Structure formats: structure tokens, C-alpha cells
Short mmCIF file of C-alpha atoms in Angstrom, two decimals:
data_model
loop_
_atom_site.label_atom_id
_atom_site.label_comp_id
_atom_site.label_asym_id
_atom_site.label_seq_id
_atom_site.Cartn_x
_atom_site.Cartn_y
_atom_site.Cartn_z
CA MET N 1 -28.74 15.72 51.24
CA ALA N 2 -30.22 13.00 51.57
CA TYR N 3 -27.07 10.84 52.23
CA ALA N 4 -26.57 13.02 55.20
CA LEU N 5 -29.75 12.51 56.19
CA LEU N 6 -28.88 9.10 56.23
CA GLU N 7 -26.05 8.99 58.11
CA LEU N 8 -27.57 11.07 61.16
CA GLU N 9 -30.36 8.41 60.65
CA ARG N 10 -27.47 5.93 60.82
CA VAL N 11 -26.00 7.57 63.99
CA ARG N 12 -28.54 8.21 66.13
CA ARG N 13 -29.36 4.19 65.91
CA THR N 14 -25.85 3.42 66.70
CA LYS N 15 -26.32 4.87 70.20
CA LEU N 16 -29.56 3.78 70.74
CA SER N 17 -28.47 0.05 69.91
CA LEU N 18 -25.78 1.00 72.41
CA ILE N 19 -27.35 1.87 75.82
CA GLU N 20 -29.92 -1.07 74.35
CA ARG N 21 -27.17 -3.69 74.80
CA ILE N 22 -25.33 -1.94 77.45
CA LEU N 23 -29.30 -2.79 79.81
CA SER N 24 -29.56 -6.33 78.08
CA VAL N 25 -25.71 -8.26 78.64
CA GLY N 26 -24.33 -5.35 81.34
CA ARG N 27 -21.48 -4.02 78.90
CA LEU N 28 -19.87 -2.78 76.08
CA ARG N 29 -16.45 -5.24 75.68
CA ARG N 30 -16.43 -8.53 75.47
CA SER N 31 -15.60 -10.85 78.46
CA TYR N 32 -13.47 -13.39 77.50
CA VAL N 33 -15.67 -16.39 79.00
CA LEU N 34 -17.21 -18.39 76.43
CA THR N 35 -19.87 -19.04 77.68
CA GLN N 36 -21.31 -15.37 77.93
CA ILE N 37 -24.06 -13.82 75.07
CA ASP N 38 -21.68 -11.72 74.25
CA PRO N 39 -20.39 -12.61 70.24
CA ILE N 40 -16.76 -13.73 70.53
CA ILE N 41 -14.74 -11.20 68.11
CA PHE N 42 -10.78 -12.74 68.45
CA THR N 43 -8.00 -9.41 66.88
CA ARG N 44 -4.64 -11.26 65.25
CA ARG N 45 -2.64 -11.29 68.40
CA GLU N 46 -5.32 -13.34 70.10
CA MET N 47 -6.17 -15.77 67.08
CA GLU N 48 -2.23 -16.86 66.80
CA GLN N 49 -2.20 -17.63 69.88
CA ILE N 50 -5.25 -19.85 69.65
CA ASP N 51 -3.52 -21.61 66.63
CA ARG N 52 0.04 -22.05 68.79
CA ALA N 53 -2.30 -23.06 71.65
CA MET N 54 -4.04 -25.20 69.20
CA SER N 55 -1.19 -26.81 67.48
CA ARG N 56 0.52 -27.99 70.58
CA ASN N 57 -2.83 -29.43 71.65
CA ARG N 58 -3.36 -27.47 74.53
CA MET N 59 -5.71 -25.69 75.65
CA PRO N 60 -5.59 -21.48 75.05
CA ARG N 61 -5.06 -19.17 77.33
CA LEU N 62 -7.11 -15.88 77.14
CA ARG N 63 -7.58 -13.13 79.42
CA ARG N 64 -10.29 -12.81 81.42
CA VAL N 65 -12.70 -9.23 81.83
CA LYS N 66 -13.96 -8.97 85.57
CA ALA N 67 -17.51 -9.02 85.05
CA PRO N 68 -19.21 -5.41 85.85
CA ALA N 69 -21.72 -4.84 89.24
CA PRO N 70 -25.57 -5.78 87.84
CA LEU N 71 -27.09 -2.96 87.03
CA PRO N 72 -29.45 -1.60 88.90
CA GLU N 73 -32.65 -3.14 89.51
CA ASP N 74 -35.08 0.57 89.13
CA HIS N 75 -35.69 1.87 85.45
CA PRO N 76 -34.39 5.09 85.71
CA THR N 77 -31.18 4.26 87.57
CA ARG N 78 -30.66 0.79 85.25
CA ILE N 79 -31.28 3.99 82.34
CA ALA N 80 -28.70 6.49 84.15
CA GLU N 81 -26.08 3.56 84.98
CA ALA N 82 -26.54 2.25 80.95
CA PHE N 83 -25.52 6.17 79.89
CA ARG N 84 -22.82 6.20 82.71
CA ARG N 85 -20.66 2.72 81.62
CA GLY N 86 -21.05 4.18 78.06
CA LEU N 87 -19.99 7.35 78.13
CA PRO N 88 -16.65 6.98 75.96
CA GLU N 89 -18.25 5.29 72.87
CA LEU N 90 -21.61 8.35 73.31
CA MET N 91 -18.84 10.84 73.46
CA ALA N 92 -17.51 9.55 70.06
CA ILE N 93 -20.77 9.34 68.67
CA ASP N 94 -21.17 12.53 69.79
CA ARG N 95 -18.63 14.18 68.47
CA TYR N 96 -19.34 12.28 64.83
CA GLU N 97 -23.14 13.24 65.30
CA ARG N 98 -22.24 16.98 65.80
CA ASP N 99 -20.12 16.84 62.09
CA ALA N 100 -22.84 14.60 59.99
CA SER N 101 -24.79 17.71 61.45
CA GLY N 102 -23.04 20.67 60.28
CA ARG N 103 -23.34 17.85 56.48
CA PHE N 104 -26.58 18.07 56.78
CA ASP N 105 -26.83 22.16 57.30
CA ARG N 106 -24.83 22.55 54.57
CA ALA N 107 -26.66 20.91 52.04
CA LEU N 108 -29.84 22.73 53.37
CA ARG N 109 -28.16 25.60 52.80
CA GLU N 110 -27.09 24.74 49.47
CA ILE N 111 -30.32 23.68 48.48
CA ALA N 112 -31.95 26.94 49.53
CA LYS N 113 -29.54 28.95 47.77
CA ARG N 114 -30.91 27.68 44.54
#
């Protein structure tokens, strides 16, 4: 039961941090622009591309992502836009949360049977 409760809490914190990231940065995905605040995490393919370019004494060419429109200034509208931008990820997290909630409910029923 404790594990299920911890899992539920972890899911809720993940959802909150996702929205906070969108509110602070404006997006979830990295920008591929080295001056951005986003942490830079490269895929294996991108690392190979960087290695090849550096071994030839060239600058690596990374794809760039168009910057998103700025978030609105009005607080309720800003929150709504952050949720809209994170909706696909929030839906995936919601499915996981339902599974975790089911595990928690089953654990409670097991305790109640004893």
C-alpha cells in the first residue's frame, strides 16, 4: 500500500513539474538553440553527428525548433495555455495515474479483508 501511495504522489508531482516547466520555459521539448534555458540532452544519433563534425573540425549542425508563441500575460489564460501545450503528456501521465490509483484501491481492499 505504501508503494502505491508513493507512486500516486510521484505521478502528481510529475504533472505539477510539467506544468511549471511550461510556465517557466514555454515548452516541454528542448529548443536545439544552445542559448536556451532548456537542458541539452542529445540522442545517440545527434551525438554521432556531433562526433563526426568535430573530428572534421567543423561545427555540428543541429536541427532547430521554432520558438513557441509567448505565453499570455493574464494569469488564468497563461495557466490554460500551459495545460493546452502539455495536454498530450498530461494525458499519458493521467493513464499512468489511473493505473496507480487502481493499485492503491486494490491494496486498500486487501487490507480491509484482513
